[in-house]
PDB file of C-alpha atoms and ligand atoms in Angstrom:
ATOM      1  CA  MET A   1       0.000   0.000   0.000  1.00  0.00           C
ATOM      2  CA  GLU A   2       1.408   3.410  -1.004  1.00  0.00           C
ATOM      3  CA  LEU A   3       0.755   6.213   1.487  1.00  0.00           C
ATOM      4  CA  THR A   4       1.073   9.936   0.688  1.00  0.00           C
ATOM      5  CA  PHE A   5       2.352  12.016   3.610  1.00  0.00           C
ATOM      6  CA  HIS A   6       3.299  15.630   4.329  1.00  0.00           C
ATOM      7  CA  LYS A   7       6.030  16.553   6.829  1.00  0.00           C
ATOM      8  CA  TYR A   8       5.413  19.608   9.016  1.00  0.00           C
ATOM      9  CA  GLN A   9       7.334  21.291  11.804  1.00  0.00           C
ATOM     10  CA  GLY A  10       6.236  23.770  14.427  1.00  0.00           C
ATOM     11  CA  THR A  11       9.285  25.379  16.133  1.00  0.00           C
ATOM     12  CA  GLY A  12      11.251  22.198  15.496  1.00  0.00           C
ATOM     13  CA  ASN A  13       8.619  19.766  16.846  1.00  0.00           C
ATOM     14  CA  ASP A  14       8.082  17.669  13.744  1.00  0.00           C
ATOM     15  CA  PHE A  15       5.209  15.571  12.511  1.00  0.00           C
ATOM     16  CA  VAL A  16       4.152  13.210   9.753  1.00  0.00           C
ATOM     17  CA  MET A  17       0.727  14.438   8.598  1.00  0.00           C
ATOM     18  CA  ILE A  18      -1.744  12.217   6.752  1.00  0.00           C
ATOM     19  CA  ASP A  19      -4.960  13.345   5.019  1.00  0.00           C
ATOM     20  CA  ASP A  20      -7.071  10.366   6.017  1.00  0.00           C
ATOM     21  CA  ARG A  21     -10.546  11.617   5.097  1.00  0.00           C
ATOM     22  CA  THR A  22     -11.046   8.259   3.371  1.00  0.00           C
ATOM     23  CA  GLU A  23     -10.269   6.585   6.740  1.00  0.00           C
ATOM     24  CA  ALA A  24      -7.876   4.140   5.082  1.00  0.00           C
ATOM     25  CA  VAL A  25      -5.328   4.242   7.946  1.00  0.00           C
ATOM     26  CA  ASP A  26      -5.802   1.558  10.607  1.00  0.00           C
ATOM     27  CA  LEU A  27      -5.441   3.630  13.785  1.00  0.00           C
ATOM     28  CA  ARG A  28      -5.010   0.424  15.826  1.00  0.00           C
ATOM     29  CA  ASN A  29      -1.785  -0.367  13.943  1.00  0.00           C
ATOM     30  CA  LEU A  30       0.739   1.153  16.353  1.00  0.00           C
ATOM     31  CA  ASP A  31       3.593  -0.637  14.578  1.00  0.00           C
ATOM     32  CA  LEU A  32       2.705   1.540  11.563  1.00  0.00           C
ATOM     33  CA  VAL A  33       2.817   4.667  13.747  1.00  0.00           C
ATOM     34  CA  ARG A  34       6.224   3.707  15.126  1.00  0.00           C
ATOM     35  CA  LYS A  35       7.574   2.872  11.673  1.00  0.00           C
ATOM     36  CA  LEU A  36       6.431   6.187  10.148  1.00  0.00           C
ATOM     37  CA  CYS A  37       8.038   8.110  13.031  1.00  0.00           C
ATOM     38  CA  ASP A  38      11.260   6.066  13.054  1.00  0.00           C
ATOM     39  CA  ARG A  39      14.150   8.355  12.061  1.00  0.00           C
ATOM     40  CA  LYS A  40      16.192   5.458  10.556  1.00  0.00           C
ATOM     41  CA  PHE A  41      13.680   2.969   9.157  1.00  0.00           C
ATOM     42  CA  GLY A  42      10.797   5.324   8.419  1.00  0.00           C
ATOM     43  CA  ILE A  43      10.097   8.987   7.618  1.00  0.00           C
ATOM     44  CA  GLY A  44      11.129  10.252  11.057  1.00  0.00           C
ATOM     45  CA  ALA A  45       9.142  12.535  13.376  1.00  0.00           C
ATOM     46  CA  ASP A  46       8.260  13.296  16.987  1.00  0.00           C
ATOM     47  CA  GLY A  47       4.687  12.278  16.177  1.00  0.00           C
ATOM     48  CA  LEU A  48       2.058  11.296  13.601  1.00  0.00           C
ATOM     49  CA  ILE A  49      -1.100  13.310  12.950  1.00  0.00           C
ATOM     50  CA  VAL A  50      -4.062  11.838  11.070  1.00  0.00           C
ATOM     51  CA  ILE A  51      -6.698  14.295   9.770  1.00  0.00           C
ATOM     52  CA  ARG A  52     -10.257  13.020   9.361  1.00  0.00           C
ATOM     53  CA  ASN A  53     -13.664  14.529   8.649  1.00  0.00           C
ATOM     54  CA  HIS A  54     -16.038  15.124  11.552  1.00  0.00           C
ATOM     55  CA  ALA A  55     -19.758  15.918  11.387  1.00  0.00           C
ATOM     56  CA  ASP A  56     -19.543  18.695  13.972  1.00  0.00           C
ATOM     57  CA  PHE A  57     -16.126  20.208  13.253  1.00  0.00           C
ATOM     58  CA  ASP A  58     -14.040  21.335  10.272  1.00  0.00           C
ATOM     59  CA  PHE A  59     -11.821  18.300  10.957  1.00  0.00           C
ATOM     60  CA  GLU A  60     -10.624  15.961  13.661  1.00  0.00           C
ATOM     61  CA  MET A  61      -6.908  15.566  14.435  1.00  0.00           C
ATOM     62  CA  ILE A  62      -5.727  12.261  15.864  1.00  0.00           C
ATOM     63  CA  TYR A  63      -2.233  12.578  17.381  1.00  0.00           C
ATOM     64  CA  PHE A  64       0.220   9.780  18.143  1.00  0.00           C
ATOM     65  CA  ASN A  65       3.571  10.192  19.868  1.00  0.00           C
ATOM     66  CA  ALA A  66       6.446   8.387  18.139  1.00  0.00           C
ATOM     67  CA  ASP A  67       5.996   5.420  20.504  1.00  0.00           C
ATOM     68  CA  GLY A  68       2.330   5.060  19.501  1.00  0.00           C
ATOM     69  CA  SER A  69       0.831   6.586  22.646  1.00  0.00           C
ATOM     70  CA  GLN A  70      -1.813   9.308  22.277  1.00  0.00           C
ATOM     71  CA  SER A  71      -2.203  12.735  23.864  1.00  0.00           C
ATOM     72  CA  MET A  72      -2.990  16.358  23.028  1.00  0.00           C
ATOM     73  CA  CYS A  73      -0.221  18.051  21.043  1.00  0.00           C
ATOM     74  CA  GLY A  74      -0.125  21.853  20.840  1.00  0.00           C
ATOM     75  CA  ASN A  75       2.527  22.207  18.147  1.00  0.00           C
ATOM     76  CA  GLY A  76       0.929  19.330  16.270  1.00  0.00           C
ATOM     77  CA  ALA A  77      -2.441  21.053  16.427  1.00  0.00           C
ATOM     78  CA  ARG A  78      -0.903  24.231  15.026  1.00  0.00           C
ATOM     79  CA  CYS A  79       0.569  22.160  12.164  1.00  0.00           C
ATOM     80  CA  ALA A  80      -2.788  20.414  11.646  1.00  0.00           C
ATOM     81  CA  VAL A  81      -4.428  23.838  11.139  1.00  0.00           C
ATOM     82  CA  ALA A  82      -1.814  24.782   8.525  1.00  0.00           C
ATOM     83  CA  PHE A  83      -2.194  21.367   6.833  1.00  0.00           C
ATOM     84  CA  SER A  84      -6.005  21.559   6.732  1.00  0.00           C
ATOM     85  CA  SER A  85      -5.691  25.003   5.131  1.00  0.00           C
ATOM     86  CA  TYR A  86      -3.251  23.567   2.554  1.00  0.00           C
ATOM     87  CA  LEU A  87      -5.834  20.841   1.829  1.00  0.00           C
ATOM     88  CA  GLY A  88      -8.491  23.518   1.282  1.00  0.00           C
ATOM     89  CA  MET A  89     -10.570  22.293   4.221  1.00  0.00           C
ATOM     90  CA  ILE A  90     -10.535  25.642   6.048  1.00  0.00           C
ATOM     91  CA  ASN A  91     -10.096  29.318   5.246  1.00  0.00           C
ATOM     92  CA  GLY A  92      -8.185  31.192   7.935  1.00  0.00           C
ATOM     93  CA  LYS A  93     -10.349  30.346  10.953  1.00  0.00           C
ATOM     94  CA  THR A  94     -11.322  26.889  12.154  1.00  0.00           C
ATOM     95  CA  ARG A  95     -12.978  24.860  14.881  1.00  0.00           C
ATOM     96  CA  PHE A  96     -11.631  21.305  15.122  1.00  0.00           C
ATOM     97  CA  LEU A  97     -11.632  18.347  17.485  1.00  0.00           C
ATOM     98  CA  ALA A  98      -8.614  16.877  19.278  1.00  0.00           C
ATOM     99  CA  ILE A  99      -8.300  14.221  21.987  1.00  0.00           C
ATOM    100  CA  ASP A 100      -8.818  16.812  24.750  1.00  0.00           C
ATOM    101  CA  GLY A 101     -11.890  18.368  23.103  1.00  0.00           C
ATOM    102  CA  PRO A 102     -12.776  21.228  20.707  1.00  0.00           C
ATOM    103  CA  HIS A 103     -10.263  23.904  19.704  1.00  0.00           C
ATOM    104  CA  GLU A 104     -10.476  27.148  17.716  1.00  0.00           C
ATOM    105  CA  ALA A 105      -7.563  28.470  15.698  1.00  0.00           C
ATOM    106  CA  VAL A 106      -6.681  31.344  13.385  1.00  0.00           C
ATOM    107  CA  LEU A 107      -4.081  31.045  10.579  1.00  0.00           C
ATOM    108  CA  THR A 108      -2.376  34.286   9.489  1.00  0.00           C
ATOM    109  CA  GLY A 109       0.480  33.675   7.049  1.00  0.00           C
ATOM    110  CA  ASP A 110       2.644  31.015   8.695  1.00  0.00           C
ATOM    111  CA  GLN A 111       1.501  31.956  12.214  1.00  0.00           C
ATOM    112  CA  VAL A 112      -1.144  29.836  13.911  1.00  0.00           C
ATOM    113  CA  GLU A 113      -2.996  31.079  16.985  1.00  0.00           C
ATOM    114  CA  LEU A 114      -4.432  28.065  18.798  1.00  0.00           C
ATOM    115  CA  LEU A 115      -7.005  28.289  21.604  1.00  0.00           C
ATOM    116  CA  MET A 116      -6.014  25.735  24.230  1.00  0.00           C
ATOM    117  CA  GLY A 117      -8.407  24.127  26.688  1.00  0.00           C
ATOM    118  CA  ASP A 118      -9.020  25.856  30.029  1.00  0.00           C
ATOM    119  CA  VAL A 119      -6.643  24.954  32.862  1.00  0.00           C
ATOM    120  CA  LYS A 120      -8.160  24.214  36.270  1.00  0.00           C
ATOM    121  CA  GLU A 121      -5.075  24.642  38.448  1.00  0.00           C
ATOM    122  CA  ILE A 122      -1.328  24.852  38.884  1.00  0.00           C
ATOM    123  CA  SER A 123      -0.276  22.207  41.441  1.00  0.00           C
ATOM    124  CA  PRO A 124       2.879  22.606  43.554  1.00  0.00           C
ATOM    125  CA  LYS A 125       5.169  19.561  43.288  1.00  0.00           C
ATOM    126  CA  ALA A 126       7.984  19.706  45.888  1.00  0.00           C
ATOM    127  CA  ASN A 127       9.983  22.750  44.632  1.00  0.00           C
ATOM    128  CA  ASP A 128       8.423  22.423  41.163  1.00  0.00           C
ATOM    129  CA  PHE A 129       4.952  22.587  39.590  1.00  0.00           C
ATOM    130  CA  PHE A 130       2.494  20.389  37.643  1.00  0.00           C
ATOM    131  CA  VAL A 131      -0.025  21.624  35.065  1.00  0.00           C
ATOM    132  CA  ASN A 132      -2.251  19.743  32.611  1.00  0.00           C
ATOM    133  CA  THR A 133      -2.682  21.760  29.407  1.00  0.00           C
ATOM    134  CA  GLY A 134      -4.283  18.912  27.469  1.00  0.00           C
ATOM    135  CA  SER A 135      -1.217  16.812  28.224  1.00  0.00           C
ATOM    136  CA  PRO A 136       0.567  16.494  31.592  1.00  0.00           C
ATOM    137  CA  HIS A 137       3.540  18.755  32.340  1.00  0.00           C
ATOM    138  CA  HIS A 138       6.050  18.913  35.196  1.00  0.00           C
ATOM    139  CA  ILE A 139       7.605  22.383  35.366  1.00  0.00           C
ATOM    140  CA  ARG A 140      11.026  23.020  36.962  1.00  0.00           C
ATOM    141  CA  PHE A 141      12.689  26.436  37.071  1.00  0.00           C
ATOM    142  CA  VAL A 142      16.478  26.264  36.616  1.00  0.00           C
ATOM    143  CA  ASP A 143      19.273  28.863  36.384  1.00  0.00           C
ATOM    144  CA  LYS A 144      21.124  27.806  33.227  1.00  0.00           C
ATOM    145  CA  ALA A 145      18.686  25.741  31.124  1.00  0.00           C
ATOM    146  CA  LYS A 146      21.120  25.505  28.189  1.00  0.00           C
ATOM    147  CA  GLU A 147      23.571  23.546  30.403  1.00  0.00           C
ATOM    148  CA  TYR A 148      20.962  21.532  32.292  1.00  0.00           C
ATOM    149  CA  PRO A 149      21.011  17.671  31.945  1.00  0.00           C
ATOM    150  CA  VAL A 150      17.554  17.631  30.344  1.00  0.00           C
ATOM    151  CA  PHE A 151      17.651  14.028  29.114  1.00  0.00           C
ATOM    152  CA  GLU A 152      18.811  12.472  32.391  1.00  0.00           C
ATOM    153  CA  GLU A 153      16.711  14.632  34.731  1.00  0.00           C
ATOM    154  CA  GLY A 154      13.729  14.662  32.386  1.00  0.00           C
ATOM    155  CA  LYS A 155      13.726  10.883  32.036  1.00  0.00           C
ATOM    156  CA  ALA A 156      13.922  10.429  35.808  1.00  0.00           C
ATOM    157  CA  ILE A 157      10.955  12.741  36.488  1.00  0.00           C
ATOM    158  CA  ARG A 158       8.963  11.314  33.554  1.00  0.00           C
ATOM    159  CA  ASN A 159       9.330   7.864  35.158  1.00  0.00           C
ATOM    160  CA  ASP A 160       8.811   9.026  38.755  1.00  0.00           C
ATOM    161  CA  ILE A 161       6.449   6.752  40.679  1.00  0.00           C
ATOM    162  CA  ASP A 162       4.338   9.818  41.493  1.00  0.00           C
ATOM    163  CA  TYR A 163       3.412  10.011  37.804  1.00  0.00           C
ATOM    164  CA  ALA A 164       2.762   6.302  37.274  1.00  0.00           C
ATOM    165  CA  PRO A 165       1.321   4.754  35.228  1.00  0.00           C
ATOM    166  CA  GLY A 166       0.900   7.419  32.508  1.00  0.00           C
ATOM    167  CA  GLY A 167       4.028   9.441  33.192  1.00  0.00           C
ATOM    168  CA  THR A 168       4.434  13.135  32.346  1.00  0.00           C
ATOM    169  CA  ASN A 169       6.287  15.534  30.071  1.00  0.00           C
ATOM    170  CA  VAL A 170       9.008  17.571  31.802  1.00  0.00           C
ATOM    171  CA  ASN A 171       9.908  21.212  31.124  1.00  0.00           C
ATOM    172  CA  PHE A 172      13.001  23.076  32.376  1.00  0.00           C
ATOM    173  CA  VAL A 173      12.388  26.817  32.453  1.00  0.00           C
ATOM    174  CA  GLU A 174      14.837  29.739  32.708  1.00  0.00           C
ATOM    175  CA  SER A 175      13.680  33.273  33.343  1.00  0.00           C
ATOM    176  CA  VAL A 176      14.916  35.701  30.640  1.00  0.00           C
ATOM    177  CA  SER A 177      12.940  38.811  31.634  1.00  0.00           C
ATOM    178  CA  PRO A 178       9.671  39.530  33.489  1.00  0.00           C
ATOM    179  CA  ASP A 179       7.660  38.422  30.431  1.00  0.00           C
ATOM    180  CA  GLU A 180      10.076  36.041  28.674  1.00  0.00           C
ATOM    181  CA  ILE A 181      11.350  32.522  29.372  1.00  0.00           C
ATOM    182  CA  PHE A 182      13.587  29.907  27.748  1.00  0.00           C
ATOM    183  CA  VAL A 183      12.186  26.348  27.853  1.00  0.00           C
ATOM    184  CA  ARG A 184      13.678  22.925  27.129  1.00  0.00           C
ATOM    185  CA  THR A 185      11.405  19.852  27.208  1.00  0.00           C
ATOM    186  CA  TYR A 186      11.760  16.106  27.731  1.00  0.00           C
ATOM    187  CA  GLU A 187       8.695  14.619  26.015  1.00  0.00           C
ATOM    188  CA  ARG A 188       6.786  11.554  27.136  1.00  0.00           C
ATOM    189  CA  GLY A 189       6.124   9.270  24.181  1.00  0.00           C
ATOM    190  CA  VAL A 190       9.167  10.565  22.312  1.00  0.00           C
ATOM    191  CA  GLU A 191      11.288   9.617  25.314  1.00  0.00           C
ATOM    192  CA  ASP A 192      13.815  12.296  24.504  1.00  0.00           C
ATOM    193  CA  GLU A 193      14.245  16.049  24.417  1.00  0.00           C
ATOM    194  CA  THR A 194      12.288  17.709  21.616  1.00  0.00           C
ATOM    195  CA  LEU A 195      13.138  21.109  20.133  1.00  0.00           C
ATOM    196  CA  SER A 196       9.913  22.517  21.531  1.00  0.00           C
ATOM    197  CA  CYS A 197       6.633  21.361  23.052  1.00  0.00           C
ATOM    198  CA  GLY A 198       3.463  23.408  22.579  1.00  0.00           C
ATOM    199  CA  THR A 199       1.484  22.151  25.568  1.00  0.00           C
ATOM    200  CA  GLY A 200       4.734  22.328  27.548  1.00  0.00           C
ATOM    201  CA  VAL A 201       5.518  25.984  26.818  1.00  0.00           C
ATOM    202  CA  THR A 202       1.860  26.751  27.534  1.00  0.00           C
ATOM    203  CA  ALA A 203       2.181  25.127  30.963  1.00  0.00           C
ATOM    204  CA  ALA A 204       5.466  26.941  31.628  1.00  0.00           C
ATOM    205  CA  ALA A 205       3.962  30.295  30.544  1.00  0.00           C
ATOM    206  CA  LEU A 206       0.983  29.882  32.892  1.00  0.00           C
ATOM    207  CA  VAL A 207       3.228  29.126  35.876  1.00  0.00           C
ATOM    208  CA  TYR A 208       5.655  31.960  35.064  1.00  0.00           C
ATOM    209  CA  GLY A 209       2.946  34.473  34.167  1.00  0.00           C
ATOM    210  CA  ASN A 210       1.114  33.644  37.390  1.00  0.00           C
ATOM    211  CA  LYS A 211       4.286  34.317  39.399  1.00  0.00           C
ATOM    212  CA  GLN A 212       5.107  37.520  37.467  1.00  0.00           C
ATOM    213  CA  GLN A 213       1.508  38.784  37.272  1.00  0.00           C
ATOM    214  CA  LYS A 214       1.859  38.875  33.468  1.00  0.00           C
ATOM    215  CA  SER A 215      -0.708  37.498  30.986  1.00  0.00           C
ATOM    216  CA  HIS A 216       1.395  37.475  27.790  1.00  0.00           C
ATOM    217  CA  ILE A 217       4.638  35.484  27.910  1.00  0.00           C
ATOM    218  CA  LYS A 218       7.274  35.175  25.175  1.00  0.00           C
ATOM    219  CA  ILE A 219       8.947  31.773  24.997  1.00  0.00           C
ATOM    220  CA  ASN A 220      12.267  30.903  23.387  1.00  0.00           C
ATOM    221  CA  THR A 221      12.875  27.216  22.674  1.00  0.00           C
ATOM    222  CA  PRO A 222      15.762  25.433  20.905  1.00  0.00           C
ATOM    223  CA  GLY A 223      13.389  25.092  17.925  1.00  0.00           C
ATOM    224  CA  GLY A 224      12.145  28.668  17.730  1.00  0.00           C
ATOM    225  CA  LYS A 225       9.923  31.328  19.281  1.00  0.00           C
ATOM    226  CA  LEU A 226       6.389  30.963  20.596  1.00  0.00           C
ATOM    227  CA  SER A 227       4.135  33.117  22.750  1.00  0.00           C
ATOM    228  CA  VAL A 228       1.236  32.423  25.078  1.00  0.00           C
ATOM    229  CA  LYS A 229      -1.465  34.819  26.230  1.00  0.00           C
ATOM    230  CA  PHE A 230      -4.152  33.958  28.754  1.00  0.00           C
ATOM    231  CA  ASN A 231      -6.728  35.125  31.297  1.00  0.00           C
ATOM    232  CA  SER A 232      -6.131  34.433  34.999  1.00  0.00           C
ATOM    233  CA  ASN A 233      -9.517  34.025  36.693  1.00  0.00           C
ATOM    234  CA  PRO A 234     -10.359  34.948  40.329  1.00  0.00           C
ATOM    235  CA  ASP A 235     -11.086  31.257  41.081  1.00  0.00           C
ATOM    236  CA  GLY A 236      -7.505  30.316  40.205  1.00  0.00           C
ATOM    237  CA  THR A 237      -8.381  28.832  36.819  1.00  0.00           C
ATOM    238  CA  PHE A 238      -6.996  29.970  33.459  1.00  0.00           C
ATOM    239  CA  SER A 239      -8.973  30.496  30.233  1.00  0.00           C
ATOM    240  CA  LYS A 240      -8.683  32.064  26.794  1.00  0.00           C
ATOM    241  CA  ILE A 241      -5.225  30.492  26.592  1.00  0.00           C
ATOM    242  CA  TRP A 242      -3.756  31.149  23.145  1.00  0.00           C
ATOM    243  CA  LEU A 243      -0.591  29.390  21.915  1.00  0.00           C
ATOM    244  CA  ILE A 244       0.927  31.368  19.027  1.00  0.00           C
ATOM    245  CA  GLY A 245       3.714  30.410  16.653  1.00  0.00           C
ATOM    246  CA  PRO A 246       4.773  29.282  13.170  1.00  0.00           C
ATOM    247  CA  ALA A 247       3.912  26.045  11.386  1.00  0.00           C
ATOM    248  CA  GLU A 248       5.664  25.007   8.168  1.00  0.00           C
ATOM    249  CA  GLN A 249       5.332  22.276   5.542  1.00  0.00           C
ATOM    250  CA  VAL A 250       8.879  20.946   4.997  1.00  0.00           C
ATOM    251  CA  PHE A 251       8.305  18.277   2.323  1.00  0.00           C
ATOM    252  CA  SER A 252       5.828  15.680   1.083  1.00  0.00           C
ATOM    253  CA  GLY A 253       6.271  12.205  -0.297  1.00  0.00           C
ATOM    254  CA  LYS A 254       4.992   8.694  -0.669  1.00  0.00           C
ATOM    255  CA  ILE A 255       5.939   5.650   1.377  1.00  0.00           C
ATOM    256  CA  ASN A 256       5.285   1.976   0.584  1.00  0.00           C
ATOM    257  CA  LEU A 257       3.888   0.034   3.517  1.00  0.00           C
TER     258      LEU A 257
HETATM  259  N1  LIG B 301       4.400  14.066  24.284  1.00  0.00           N
HETATM  260  C1  LIG B 301       3.150  14.659  24.742  1.00  0.00           C
HETATM  261  C2  LIG B 301       2.222  14.955  23.549  1.00  0.00           C
HETATM  262  C3  LIG B 301       2.835  15.900  22.566  1.00  0.00           C
HETATM  263  C4  LIG B 301       3.100  17.209  23.197  1.00  0.00           C
HETATM  264  C5  LIG B 301       3.918  18.186  22.373  1.00  0.00           C
HETATM  265  N2  LIG B 301       4.489  17.699  21.148  1.00  0.00           N
HETATM  266  C6  LIG B 301       3.122  19.445  22.126  1.00  0.00           C
HETATM  267  O1  LIG B 301       3.427  20.186  21.192  1.00  0.00           O
HETATM  268  O2  LIG B 301       2.194  19.700  22.933  1.00  0.00           O
HETATM  269  C7  LIG B 301       2.440  13.696  25.660  1.00  0.00           C
HETATM  270  O3  LIG B 301       2.576  12.499  25.504  1.00  0.00           O
HETATM  271  O4  LIG B 301       1.710  14.187  26.536  1.00  0.00           O
END
């Protein structure tokens, strides 16, 4: 079977995208997911995104991490919006469905503004924090993030018994200025550091913004620049959380399965 794919990246978080409106892809075939994402034996990506029609939304995005596990993916969702526009399914604005529920997004040039789900709380975790922004995130503030042992420390926290059985993503955050941070992320399901993580920088921005009393945070990542703006509510929840950044089609191709 020959499969057409498109490769996208959002601030260095990269994805194999498949237009599966014919529903030809067997979503139970996790060996297929792992093969497509394999950087030596397949196309190579942090994750796979399958786009399907949905009666109540412009499209549905189904996200798989490279290991076949599923979660919400912020950068992937931004790339899915750009891909659905490329396919002619949307025109600038969209309302689509992901694993964590409905999302709105606006595409302006190569910038995608993605409305994330509301966040109920920021939980303290020893000297760190935990936030669920559609996927789980441990947040640790460090002095020199560029020199921090992200793989070793991230893997240890990701596998901490406190997070069993599902685990968590882990973000190491350095303050740059009152409204700017630098973030490196160890991603569950990729089981390595990725160049950026959309739900992760969103979680980091909420924690930092809450501390700094700021509602618009700029985020630098090894893969590029993102920003997050949000409302802090009197009950301690967060809403109108927008994740903003670029999404780019890198190449397309066909693969024989
Ligand atoms: N690895 C994450 C999902 C992808 C998150 C990341 N790629 C993003 O942009 O949000 C998890 O298993 O929860």
